[in-house]
Short mmCIF file of C-alpha atoms in Angstrom, two decimals:
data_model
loop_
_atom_site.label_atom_id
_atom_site.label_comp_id
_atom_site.label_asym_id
_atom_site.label_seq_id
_atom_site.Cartn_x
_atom_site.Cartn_y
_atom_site.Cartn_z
CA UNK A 277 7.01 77.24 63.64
CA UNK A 278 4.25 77.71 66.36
CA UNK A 279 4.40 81.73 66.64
CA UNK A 280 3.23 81.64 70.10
CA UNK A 281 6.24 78.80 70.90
CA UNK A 282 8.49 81.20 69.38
CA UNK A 283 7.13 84.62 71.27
CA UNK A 284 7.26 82.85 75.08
CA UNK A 285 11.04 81.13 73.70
CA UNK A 286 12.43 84.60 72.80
CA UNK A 287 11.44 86.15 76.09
CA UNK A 288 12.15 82.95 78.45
CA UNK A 289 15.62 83.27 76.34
CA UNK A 290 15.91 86.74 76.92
CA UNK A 291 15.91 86.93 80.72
CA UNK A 292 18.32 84.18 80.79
CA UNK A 293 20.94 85.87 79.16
CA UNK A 294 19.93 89.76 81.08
CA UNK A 295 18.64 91.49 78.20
CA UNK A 296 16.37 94.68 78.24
CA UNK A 297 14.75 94.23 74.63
CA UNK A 298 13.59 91.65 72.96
CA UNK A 299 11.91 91.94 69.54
CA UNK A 300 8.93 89.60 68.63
CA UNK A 301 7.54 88.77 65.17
CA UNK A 302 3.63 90.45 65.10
CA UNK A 303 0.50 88.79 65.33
CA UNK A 304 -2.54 90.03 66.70
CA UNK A 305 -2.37 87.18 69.39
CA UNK A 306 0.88 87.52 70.13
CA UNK A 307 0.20 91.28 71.02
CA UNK A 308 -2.58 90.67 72.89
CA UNK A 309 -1.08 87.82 74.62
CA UNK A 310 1.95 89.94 75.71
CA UNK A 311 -0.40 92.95 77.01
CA UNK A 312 -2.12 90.29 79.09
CA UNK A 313 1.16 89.40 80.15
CA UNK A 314 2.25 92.94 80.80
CA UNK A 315 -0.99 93.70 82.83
CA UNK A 316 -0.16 91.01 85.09
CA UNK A 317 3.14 92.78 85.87
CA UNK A 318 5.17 90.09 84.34
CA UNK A 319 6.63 92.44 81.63
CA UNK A 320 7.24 96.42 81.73
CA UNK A 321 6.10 97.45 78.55
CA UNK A 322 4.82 96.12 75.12
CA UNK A 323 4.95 98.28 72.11
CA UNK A 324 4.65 97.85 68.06
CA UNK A 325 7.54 99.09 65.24
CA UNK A 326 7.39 98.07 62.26
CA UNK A 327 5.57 94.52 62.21
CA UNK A 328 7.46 93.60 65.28
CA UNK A 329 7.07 93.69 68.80
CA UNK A 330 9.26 94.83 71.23
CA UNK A 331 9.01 93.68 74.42
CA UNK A 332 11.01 95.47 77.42
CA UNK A 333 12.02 92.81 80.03
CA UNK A 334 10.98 93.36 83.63
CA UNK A 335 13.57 92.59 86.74
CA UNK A 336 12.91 93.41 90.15
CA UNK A 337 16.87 93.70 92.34
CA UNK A 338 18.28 92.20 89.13
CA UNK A 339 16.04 88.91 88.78
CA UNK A 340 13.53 88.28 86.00
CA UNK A 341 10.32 88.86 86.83
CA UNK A 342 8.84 85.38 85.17
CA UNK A 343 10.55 82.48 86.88
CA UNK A 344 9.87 80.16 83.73
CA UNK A 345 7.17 79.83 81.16
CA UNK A 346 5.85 76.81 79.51
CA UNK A 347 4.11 76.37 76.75
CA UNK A 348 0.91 73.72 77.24
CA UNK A 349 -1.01 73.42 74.15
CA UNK A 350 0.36 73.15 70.58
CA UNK A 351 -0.46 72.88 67.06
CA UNK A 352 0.20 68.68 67.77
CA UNK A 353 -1.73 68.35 70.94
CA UNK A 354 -3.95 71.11 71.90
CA UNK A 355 -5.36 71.16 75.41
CA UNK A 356 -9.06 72.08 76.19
CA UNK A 357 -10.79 72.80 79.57
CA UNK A 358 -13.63 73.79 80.84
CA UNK A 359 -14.20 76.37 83.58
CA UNK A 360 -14.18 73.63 86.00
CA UNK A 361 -10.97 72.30 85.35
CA UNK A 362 -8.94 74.98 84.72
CA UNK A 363 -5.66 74.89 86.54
CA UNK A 364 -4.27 76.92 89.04
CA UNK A 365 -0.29 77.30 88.73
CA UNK A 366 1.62 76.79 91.69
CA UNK A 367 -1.21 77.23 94.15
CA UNK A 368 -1.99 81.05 92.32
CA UNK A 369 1.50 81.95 92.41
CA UNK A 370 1.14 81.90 88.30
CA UNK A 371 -1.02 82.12 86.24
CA UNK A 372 -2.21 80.40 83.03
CA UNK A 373 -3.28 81.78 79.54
CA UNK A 374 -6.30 80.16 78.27
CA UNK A 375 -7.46 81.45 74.87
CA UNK A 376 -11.87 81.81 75.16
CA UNK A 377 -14.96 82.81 73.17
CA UNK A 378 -14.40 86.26 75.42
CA UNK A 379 -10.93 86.35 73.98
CA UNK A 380 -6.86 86.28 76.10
CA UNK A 381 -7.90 85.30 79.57
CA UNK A 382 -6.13 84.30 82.82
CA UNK A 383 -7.37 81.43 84.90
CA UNK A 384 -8.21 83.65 87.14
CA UNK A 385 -10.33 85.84 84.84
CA UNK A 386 -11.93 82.90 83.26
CA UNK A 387 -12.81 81.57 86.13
CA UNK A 388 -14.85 85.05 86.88
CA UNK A 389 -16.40 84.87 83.55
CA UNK A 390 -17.34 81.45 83.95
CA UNK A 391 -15.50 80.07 80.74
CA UNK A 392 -13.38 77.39 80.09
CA UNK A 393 -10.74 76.97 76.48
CA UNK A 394 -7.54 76.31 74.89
CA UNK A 395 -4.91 76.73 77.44
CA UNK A 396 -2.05 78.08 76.00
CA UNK A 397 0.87 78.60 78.32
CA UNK A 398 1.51 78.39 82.23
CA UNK A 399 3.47 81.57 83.41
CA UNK A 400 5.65 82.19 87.13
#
């Protein structure tokens, strides 16, 4: 199974049902993914145990804090871009995770470091 697939499933599963936790198999891309994630104030916090991550759900007056997440390029079909056509999610309201030469990036961030890649998810 795609481990990224399976990261952004588990938490897009986890704020449907209300949970708090939710544990994550480790990779280093996963981690680093899910900082990048928590930076953007998507998640509250990210920590390592025992080859897993756990991942502590965020929720503003009971809603989740990522409306849904959606996973664009996979090991079938990837999806490359340069820095002109990177997308912008729902007019900046999201934000997409495009995997560069300069490592995890947002579009936003890519755009500002003028590189294009792999774009892995779309996140609101």
């Amino acid at each position: 199974m795609d481990p990224v697939a399976d990261a952004l499933i588990r938490i897009k599963n986890g704020y449907q049902v209300g949970k708090k936790l939710v544990n994550i198999k480790y990779s280093k891309l996963i981690l680093k993914l899910l900082n990048l994630l928590k930076e953007e104030g998507y998640l509250h916090t990210v920590s390592e145990k025992d080859r897993e991550i756990i991942v502590e759900l965020k929720y503003s007056a009971r809603k989740p804090a990522i409306a849904d997440i959606k996973r664009v390029s996979k090991p079938s079909l990837r999806v490359y871009k340069g820095v002109t056509e990177l997308p912008s999610v729902l007019n900046g309201l999201g934000i997409a995770i495009i995997s560069t030469p300069k490592g995890l990036l947002t579009d936003k961030q890519a755009r500002k470091e003028k590189v294009g890649g792999e774009i892995l998810a779309f996140v609101w």
